[in-house]
CSV table of C-alpha atoms and ligand atoms in Angstrom, one decimal:
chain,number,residue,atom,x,y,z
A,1,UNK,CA,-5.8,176.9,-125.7
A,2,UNK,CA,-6.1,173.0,-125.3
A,3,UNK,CA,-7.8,171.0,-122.9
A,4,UNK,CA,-7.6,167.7,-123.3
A,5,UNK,CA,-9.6,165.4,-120.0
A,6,UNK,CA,-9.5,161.3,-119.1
A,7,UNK,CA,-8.6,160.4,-122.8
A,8,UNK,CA,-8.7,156.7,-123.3
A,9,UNK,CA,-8.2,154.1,-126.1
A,10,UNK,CA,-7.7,150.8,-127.1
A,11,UNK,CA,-7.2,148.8,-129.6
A,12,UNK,CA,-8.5,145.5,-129.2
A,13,UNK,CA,-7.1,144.2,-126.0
A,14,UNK,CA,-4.3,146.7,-126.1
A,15,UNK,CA,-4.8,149.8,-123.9
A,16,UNK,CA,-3.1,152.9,-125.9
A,17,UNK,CA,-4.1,155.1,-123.6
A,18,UNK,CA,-5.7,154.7,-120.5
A,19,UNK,CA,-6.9,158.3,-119.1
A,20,UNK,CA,-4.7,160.9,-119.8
A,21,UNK,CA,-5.1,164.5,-119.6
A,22,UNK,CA,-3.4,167.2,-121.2
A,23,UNK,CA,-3.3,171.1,-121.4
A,24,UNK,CA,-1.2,173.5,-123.4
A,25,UNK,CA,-1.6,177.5,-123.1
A,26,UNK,CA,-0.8,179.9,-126.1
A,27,UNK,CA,3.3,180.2,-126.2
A,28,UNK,CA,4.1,177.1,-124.9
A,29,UNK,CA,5.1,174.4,-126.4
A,30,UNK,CA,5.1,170.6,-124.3
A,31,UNK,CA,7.2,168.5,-125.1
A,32,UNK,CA,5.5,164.7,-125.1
A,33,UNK,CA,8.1,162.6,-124.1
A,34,UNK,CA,8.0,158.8,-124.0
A,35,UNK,CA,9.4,155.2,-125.2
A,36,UNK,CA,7.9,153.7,-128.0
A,37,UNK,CA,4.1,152.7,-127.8
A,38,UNK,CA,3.7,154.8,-125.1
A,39,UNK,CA,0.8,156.9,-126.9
A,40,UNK,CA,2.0,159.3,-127.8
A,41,UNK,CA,0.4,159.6,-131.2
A,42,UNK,CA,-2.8,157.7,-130.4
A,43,UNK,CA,-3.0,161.3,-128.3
A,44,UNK,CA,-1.9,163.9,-130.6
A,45,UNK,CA,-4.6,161.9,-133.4
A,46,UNK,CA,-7.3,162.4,-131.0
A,47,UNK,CA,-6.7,166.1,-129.9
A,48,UNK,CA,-6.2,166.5,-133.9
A,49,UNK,CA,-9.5,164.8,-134.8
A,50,UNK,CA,-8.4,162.3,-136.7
A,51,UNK,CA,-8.6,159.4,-134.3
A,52,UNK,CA,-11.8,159.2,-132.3
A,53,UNK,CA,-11.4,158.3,-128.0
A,54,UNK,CA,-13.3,155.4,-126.5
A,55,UNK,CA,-13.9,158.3,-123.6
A,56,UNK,CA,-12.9,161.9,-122.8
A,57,UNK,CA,-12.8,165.4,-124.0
A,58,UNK,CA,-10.7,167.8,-126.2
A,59,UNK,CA,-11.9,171.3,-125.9
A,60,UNK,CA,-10.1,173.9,-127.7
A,61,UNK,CA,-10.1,177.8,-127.1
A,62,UNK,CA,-13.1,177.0,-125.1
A,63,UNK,CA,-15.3,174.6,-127.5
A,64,UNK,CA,-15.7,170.8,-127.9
A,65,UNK,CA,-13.1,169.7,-130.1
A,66,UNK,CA,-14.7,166.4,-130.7
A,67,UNK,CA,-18.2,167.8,-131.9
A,68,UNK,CA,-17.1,170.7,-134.1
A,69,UNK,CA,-14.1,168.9,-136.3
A,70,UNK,CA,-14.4,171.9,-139.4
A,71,UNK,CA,-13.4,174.4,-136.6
A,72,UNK,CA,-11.3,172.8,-134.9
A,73,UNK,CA,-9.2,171.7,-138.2
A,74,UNK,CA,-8.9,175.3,-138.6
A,75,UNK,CA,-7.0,175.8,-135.7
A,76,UNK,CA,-4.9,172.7,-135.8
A,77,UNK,CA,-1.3,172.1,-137.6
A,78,UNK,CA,-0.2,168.5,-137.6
A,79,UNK,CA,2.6,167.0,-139.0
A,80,UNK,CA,2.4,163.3,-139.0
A,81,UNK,CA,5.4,160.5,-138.3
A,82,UNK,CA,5.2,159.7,-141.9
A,83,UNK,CA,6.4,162.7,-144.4
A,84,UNK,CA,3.1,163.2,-146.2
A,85,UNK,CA,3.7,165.8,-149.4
A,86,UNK,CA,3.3,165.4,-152.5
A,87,UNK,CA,5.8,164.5,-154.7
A,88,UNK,CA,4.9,165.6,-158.2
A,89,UNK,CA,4.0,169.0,-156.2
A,90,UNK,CA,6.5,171.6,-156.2
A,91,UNK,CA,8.1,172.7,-152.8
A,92,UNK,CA,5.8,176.0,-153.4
A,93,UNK,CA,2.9,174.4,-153.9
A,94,UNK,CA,2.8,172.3,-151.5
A,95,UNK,CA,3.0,175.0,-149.1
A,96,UNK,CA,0.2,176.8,-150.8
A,97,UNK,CA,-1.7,173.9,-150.7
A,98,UNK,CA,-1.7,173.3,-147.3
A,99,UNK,CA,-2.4,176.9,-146.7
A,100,UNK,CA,-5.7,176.6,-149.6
A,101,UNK,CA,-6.7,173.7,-146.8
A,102,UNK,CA,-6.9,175.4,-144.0
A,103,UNK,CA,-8.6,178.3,-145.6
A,104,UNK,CA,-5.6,181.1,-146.0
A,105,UNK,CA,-6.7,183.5,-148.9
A,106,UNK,CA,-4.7,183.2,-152.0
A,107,UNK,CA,-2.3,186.6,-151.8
A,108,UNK,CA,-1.5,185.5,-148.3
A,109,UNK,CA,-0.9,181.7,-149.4
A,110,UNK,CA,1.7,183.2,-151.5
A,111,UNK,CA,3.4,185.3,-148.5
A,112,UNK,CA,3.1,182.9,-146.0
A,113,UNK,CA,4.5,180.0,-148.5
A,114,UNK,CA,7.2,181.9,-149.1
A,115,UNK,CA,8.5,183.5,-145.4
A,116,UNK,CA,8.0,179.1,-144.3
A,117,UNK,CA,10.4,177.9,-147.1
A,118,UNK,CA,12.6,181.3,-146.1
A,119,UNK,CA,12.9,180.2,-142.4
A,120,UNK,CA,13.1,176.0,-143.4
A,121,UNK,CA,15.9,176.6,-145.9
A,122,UNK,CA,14.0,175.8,-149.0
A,123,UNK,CA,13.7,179.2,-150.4
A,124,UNK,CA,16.1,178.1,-153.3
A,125,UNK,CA,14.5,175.0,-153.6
A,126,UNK,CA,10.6,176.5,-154.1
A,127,UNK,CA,10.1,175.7,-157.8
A,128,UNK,CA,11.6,172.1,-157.0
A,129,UNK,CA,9.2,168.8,-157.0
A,130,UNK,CA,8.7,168.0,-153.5
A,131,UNK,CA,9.6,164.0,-154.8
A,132,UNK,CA,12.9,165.5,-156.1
A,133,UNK,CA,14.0,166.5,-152.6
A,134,UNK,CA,16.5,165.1,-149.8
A,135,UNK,CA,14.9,163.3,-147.2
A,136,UNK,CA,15.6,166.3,-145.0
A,137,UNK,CA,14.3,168.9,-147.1
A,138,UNK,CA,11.1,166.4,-147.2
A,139,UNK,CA,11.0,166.4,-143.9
A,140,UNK,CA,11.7,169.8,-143.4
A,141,UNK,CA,8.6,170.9,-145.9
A,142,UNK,CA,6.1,168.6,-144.2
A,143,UNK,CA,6.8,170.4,-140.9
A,144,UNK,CA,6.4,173.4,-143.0
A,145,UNK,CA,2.9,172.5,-144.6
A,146,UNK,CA,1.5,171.7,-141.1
A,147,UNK,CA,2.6,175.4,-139.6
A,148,UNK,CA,1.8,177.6,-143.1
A,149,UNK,CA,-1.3,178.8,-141.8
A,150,UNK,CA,-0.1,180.2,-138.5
A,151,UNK,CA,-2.4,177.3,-136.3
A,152,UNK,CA,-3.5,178.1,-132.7
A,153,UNK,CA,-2.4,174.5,-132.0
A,154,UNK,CA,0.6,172.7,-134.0
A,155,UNK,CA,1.3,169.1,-133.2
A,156,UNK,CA,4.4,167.3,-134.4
A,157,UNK,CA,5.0,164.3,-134.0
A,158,UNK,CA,8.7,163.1,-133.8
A,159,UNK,CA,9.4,165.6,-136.3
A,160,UNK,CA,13.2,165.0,-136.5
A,161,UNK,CA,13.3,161.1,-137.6
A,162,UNK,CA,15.7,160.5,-139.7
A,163,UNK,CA,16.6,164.0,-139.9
A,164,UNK,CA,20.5,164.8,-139.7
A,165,UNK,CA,22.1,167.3,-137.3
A,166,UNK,CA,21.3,170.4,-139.3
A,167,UNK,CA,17.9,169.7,-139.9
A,168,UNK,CA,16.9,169.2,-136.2
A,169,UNK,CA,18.2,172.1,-135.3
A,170,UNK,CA,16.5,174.1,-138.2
A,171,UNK,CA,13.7,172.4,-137.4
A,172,UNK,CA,14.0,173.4,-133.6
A,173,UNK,CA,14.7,176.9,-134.4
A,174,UNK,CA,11.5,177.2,-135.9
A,175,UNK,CA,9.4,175.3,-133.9
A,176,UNK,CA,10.8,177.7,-130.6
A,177,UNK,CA,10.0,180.7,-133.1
A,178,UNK,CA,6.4,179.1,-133.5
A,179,UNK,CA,5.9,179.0,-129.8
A,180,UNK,CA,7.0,182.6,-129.5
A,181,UNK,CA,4.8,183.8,-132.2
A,182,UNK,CA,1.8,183.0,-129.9
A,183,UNK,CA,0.9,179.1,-131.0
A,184,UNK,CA,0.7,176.4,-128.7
A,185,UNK,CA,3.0,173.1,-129.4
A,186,UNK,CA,2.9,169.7,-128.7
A,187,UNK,CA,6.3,167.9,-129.8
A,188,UNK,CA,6.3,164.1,-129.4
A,189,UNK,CA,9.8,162.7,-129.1
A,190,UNK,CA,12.4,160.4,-127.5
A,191,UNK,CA,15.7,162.0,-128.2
A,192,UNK,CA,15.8,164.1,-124.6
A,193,UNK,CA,18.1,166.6,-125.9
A,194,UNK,CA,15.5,168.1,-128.7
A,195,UNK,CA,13.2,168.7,-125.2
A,196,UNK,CA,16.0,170.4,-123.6
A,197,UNK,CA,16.8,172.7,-126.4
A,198,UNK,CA,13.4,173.5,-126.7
A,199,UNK,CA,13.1,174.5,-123.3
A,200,UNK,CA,9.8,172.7,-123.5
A,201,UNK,CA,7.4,171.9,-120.8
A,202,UNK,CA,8.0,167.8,-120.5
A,203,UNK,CA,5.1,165.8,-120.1
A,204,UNK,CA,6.5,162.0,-119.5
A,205,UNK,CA,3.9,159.6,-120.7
A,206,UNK,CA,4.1,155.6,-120.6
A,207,UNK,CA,1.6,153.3,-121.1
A,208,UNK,CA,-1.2,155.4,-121.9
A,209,UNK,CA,-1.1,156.9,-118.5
A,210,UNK,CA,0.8,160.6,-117.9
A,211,UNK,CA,3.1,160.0,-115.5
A,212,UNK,CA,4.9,163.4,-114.6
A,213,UNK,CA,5.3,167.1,-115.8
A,214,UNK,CA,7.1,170.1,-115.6
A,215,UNK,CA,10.3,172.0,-117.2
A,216,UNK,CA,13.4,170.1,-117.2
A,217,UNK,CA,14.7,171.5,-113.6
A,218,UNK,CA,11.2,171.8,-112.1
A,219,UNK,CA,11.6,167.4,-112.9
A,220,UNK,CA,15.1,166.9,-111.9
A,221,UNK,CA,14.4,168.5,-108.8
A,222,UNK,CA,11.8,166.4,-108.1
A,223,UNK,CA,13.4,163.4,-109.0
A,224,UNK,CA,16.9,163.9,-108.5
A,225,UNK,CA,18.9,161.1,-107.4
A,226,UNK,CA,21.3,162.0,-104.7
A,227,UNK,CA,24.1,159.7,-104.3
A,228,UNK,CA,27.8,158.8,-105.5
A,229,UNK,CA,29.1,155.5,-107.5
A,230,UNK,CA,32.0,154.4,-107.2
A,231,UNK,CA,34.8,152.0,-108.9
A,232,UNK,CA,36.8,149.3,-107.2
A,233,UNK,CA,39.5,147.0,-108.7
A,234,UNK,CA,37.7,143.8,-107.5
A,235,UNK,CA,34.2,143.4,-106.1
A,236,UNK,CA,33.3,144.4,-102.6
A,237,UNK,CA,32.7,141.8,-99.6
A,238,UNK,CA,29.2,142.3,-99.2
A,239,UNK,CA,29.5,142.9,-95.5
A,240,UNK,CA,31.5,146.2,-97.0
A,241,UNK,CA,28.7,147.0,-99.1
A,242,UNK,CA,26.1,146.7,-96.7
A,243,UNK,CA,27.8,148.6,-94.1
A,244,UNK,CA,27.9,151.2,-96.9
A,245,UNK,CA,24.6,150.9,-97.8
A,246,UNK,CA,26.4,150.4,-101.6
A,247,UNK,CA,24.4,148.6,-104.4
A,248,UNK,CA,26.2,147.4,-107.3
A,249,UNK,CA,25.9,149.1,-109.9
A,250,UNK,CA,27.8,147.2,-112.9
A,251,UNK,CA,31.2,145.2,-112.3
A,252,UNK,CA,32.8,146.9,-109.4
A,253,UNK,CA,31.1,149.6,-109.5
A,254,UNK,CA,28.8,150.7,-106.4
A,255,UNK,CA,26.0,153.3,-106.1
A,256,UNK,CA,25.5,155.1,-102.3
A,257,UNK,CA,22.2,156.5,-102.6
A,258,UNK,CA,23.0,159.8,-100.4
A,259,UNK,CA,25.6,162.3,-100.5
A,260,UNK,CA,28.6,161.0,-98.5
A,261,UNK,CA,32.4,162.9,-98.2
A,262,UNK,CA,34.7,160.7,-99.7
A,263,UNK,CA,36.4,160.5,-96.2
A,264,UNK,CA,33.9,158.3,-95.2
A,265,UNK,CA,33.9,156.3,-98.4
A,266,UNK,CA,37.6,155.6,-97.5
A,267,UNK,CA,37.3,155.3,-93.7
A,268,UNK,CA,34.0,152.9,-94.7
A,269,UNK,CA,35.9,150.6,-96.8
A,270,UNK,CA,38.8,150.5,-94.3
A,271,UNK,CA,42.0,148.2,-95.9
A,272,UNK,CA,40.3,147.7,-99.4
A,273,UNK,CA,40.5,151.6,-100.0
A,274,UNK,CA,43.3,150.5,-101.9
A,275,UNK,CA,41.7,149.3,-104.5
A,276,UNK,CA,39.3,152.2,-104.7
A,277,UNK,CA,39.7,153.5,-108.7
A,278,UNK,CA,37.5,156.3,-108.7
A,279,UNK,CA,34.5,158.1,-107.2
A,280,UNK,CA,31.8,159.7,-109.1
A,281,UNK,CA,28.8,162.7,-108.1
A,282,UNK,CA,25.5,161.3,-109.4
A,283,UNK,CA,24.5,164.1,-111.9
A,284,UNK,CA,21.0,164.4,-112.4
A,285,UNK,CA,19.7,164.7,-116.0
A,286,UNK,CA,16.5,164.1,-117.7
A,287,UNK,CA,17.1,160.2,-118.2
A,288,UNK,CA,17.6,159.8,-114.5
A,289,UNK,CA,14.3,161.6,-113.9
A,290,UNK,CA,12.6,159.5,-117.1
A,291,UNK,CA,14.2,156.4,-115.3
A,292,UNK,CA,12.8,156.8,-112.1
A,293,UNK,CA,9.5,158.0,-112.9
A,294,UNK,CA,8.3,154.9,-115.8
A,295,UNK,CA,10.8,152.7,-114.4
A,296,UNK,CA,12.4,152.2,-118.1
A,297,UNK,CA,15.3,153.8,-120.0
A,298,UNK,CA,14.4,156.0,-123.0
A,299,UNK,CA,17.9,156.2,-124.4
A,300,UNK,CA,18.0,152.3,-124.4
A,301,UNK,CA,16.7,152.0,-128.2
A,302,UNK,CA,17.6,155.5,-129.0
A,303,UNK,CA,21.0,155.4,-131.0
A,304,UNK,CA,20.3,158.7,-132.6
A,305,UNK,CA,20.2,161.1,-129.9
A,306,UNK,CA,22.6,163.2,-131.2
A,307,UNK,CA,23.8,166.7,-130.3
A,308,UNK,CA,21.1,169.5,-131.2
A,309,UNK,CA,22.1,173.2,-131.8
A,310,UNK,CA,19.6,175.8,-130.9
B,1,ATP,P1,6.2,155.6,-131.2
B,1,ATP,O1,7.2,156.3,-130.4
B,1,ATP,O2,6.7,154.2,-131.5
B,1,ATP,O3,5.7,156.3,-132.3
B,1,ATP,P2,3.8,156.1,-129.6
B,1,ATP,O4,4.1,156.6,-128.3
B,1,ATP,O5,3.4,157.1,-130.6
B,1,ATP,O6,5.0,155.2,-130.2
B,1,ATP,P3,1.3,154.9,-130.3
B,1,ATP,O7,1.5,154.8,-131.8
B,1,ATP,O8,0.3,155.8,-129.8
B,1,ATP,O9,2.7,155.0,-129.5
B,1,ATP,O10,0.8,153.4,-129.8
B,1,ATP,C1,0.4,153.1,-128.5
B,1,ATP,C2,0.0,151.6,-128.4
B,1,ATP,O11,-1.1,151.3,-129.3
B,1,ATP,C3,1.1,150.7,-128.9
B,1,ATP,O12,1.1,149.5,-128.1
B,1,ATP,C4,0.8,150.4,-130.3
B,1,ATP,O13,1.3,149.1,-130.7
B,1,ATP,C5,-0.7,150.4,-130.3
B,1,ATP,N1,-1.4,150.8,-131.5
B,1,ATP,C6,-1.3,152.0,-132.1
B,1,ATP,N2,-2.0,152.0,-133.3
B,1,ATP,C7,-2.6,150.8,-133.3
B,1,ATP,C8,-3.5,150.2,-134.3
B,1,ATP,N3,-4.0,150.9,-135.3
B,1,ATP,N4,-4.0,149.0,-134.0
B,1,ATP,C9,-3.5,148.3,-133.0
B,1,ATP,N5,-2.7,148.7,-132.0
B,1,ATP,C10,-2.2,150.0,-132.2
């Protein structure tokens, strides 16, 4: 469905993105996962046309993206970071709207305006001025403008901002049942449990560059940090730690980067075993795997990753 090849842009002296590629089949939806002022929408503005690439191609269902905007606008949904409806609008016509935009004929407007604010929970709220509505049901409307027209494509980016528990996962429901439906999606985010319940295909991106893909296992497997950490009441003679090939890892606490029985942790640490206060498997997760493939935390200035229900 989308082909995206060697996109690069900067602004000025900064380099948003620097080559990056990107490819999303019908059905699947890829999650675009990275820190802040990674790229992610600098990417999702190009493939949507509204942005235009120092270099590289976006070809959609087989044509230049780039060279026939009216068609490809057709097949594109995007919902931007910022909520964008209109607020003396009613729910129902902004819906109907969007749909009159992308060229959806009236009687079908009406349908399709209709089964969106069914399956976002506005159905009670269609005859309601969109500027008279939580900053959920905003948000959940302006996801719903960008998918009324059924597009080939839908792109939405960090869809969930500010969005509380419910929402996300209303909004995750229907972006899974969007993907299933035959569209292809491209969901920018940092919160790493929206890309697990949307058992998404991750693409990591960070600093304009793509830096790994796959599904969540597919990653972790890749990536996986083997190893154990353990706690001690007082820090470790550093012969100790060398002998165990153990890094600290925070006060007292030491990281063996391979699989060792705790036997050997004990018989290692001879006399001081003691004062050993616990011994932990190094799980691996998706922040691990984000960790050692940009070198950087994601969760360290997300305080809203929250649990999602699917
Ligand atoms: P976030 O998660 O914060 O939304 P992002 O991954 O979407 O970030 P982009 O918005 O694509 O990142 O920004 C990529 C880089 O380009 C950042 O360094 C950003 O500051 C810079 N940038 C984006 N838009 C502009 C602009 N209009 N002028 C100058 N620099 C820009």
């Amino acid at each position: 469905m989308l082909v995206a090849e060697g996109l690069t842009k900067s602004y000025g002296n900064v380099h948003a993105l620097r080559g990056a590629d990107l490819d999303v089949e019908a059905g699947q939806i890829v999650a675009l996962l990275g820190k802040n002022g990674a790229g992610k929408t600098t990417m999702i503005s190009i493939i949507a046309g509204l942005l235009m690439a120092d270099s590289g191609t976006v070809t959609l269902d087989g044509f230049d993206a780039q060279k026939d905007l009216d068609r490809a606008s057709k097949l594109i949904g995007i919902a931007p970071q910022l909520t964008g409806v209109y607020g003396v609008l009613t729910v129902r016509e902004n819906l109907e709207f969007f749909a009159n935009l992308a060229g959806v004929p009236r009687e079908q407007r009406t349908i399709e305006a209709k089964n969106v604010a069914e399956r976002l929970g506005l159905a009670d709220l269609l005859d309601r001025a969109a500027g008279k509505l939580s900053g959920g049901e905003q948000r959940r409307l302006h996801t719903g403008c960008a998918l009324v027209h059924k597009p080939k494509l839908l792109m939405l980016d960090e869809p969930t901002v500010g969005a509380d528990v419910a929402t996300r996962a209303q909004l995750i429901d229907f972006v899974r049942d969007t993907a299933a439906e035959g569209s292809a999606v491209i969901y920018t985010t940092h919160y790493l449990n929206e890309v697990e319940a949307l058992d998404a295909d991750i693409v990591i991106i960070d600093d304009g560059q793509i830096l790994g893909r796959g599904t969540r296992d597919e990653l972790v497997d890749q990536h996986r940090m083997q190893g154990i950490e353990f706690t001690m009441h007082d820090e470790l003679p550093d012969s100790i730690a060398q002998q165990l090939d153990a890094v600290a890892v925070g006060p007292s606490t030491y990281r063996v980067s391979r699989q060792i029985p705790v036997g050997e942790l004990i018989a290692g640490l001879g006399p001081l075993s003691d004062q050993l206060l616990g011994v932990e498997t190094l799980r691996p997760d998706l922040e691990s795997v984000f960790l050692a493939v940009t070198g950087g935390s994601l969760t360290e200035s997300d305080d809203a990753d929250e649990t999602v229900g699917t």
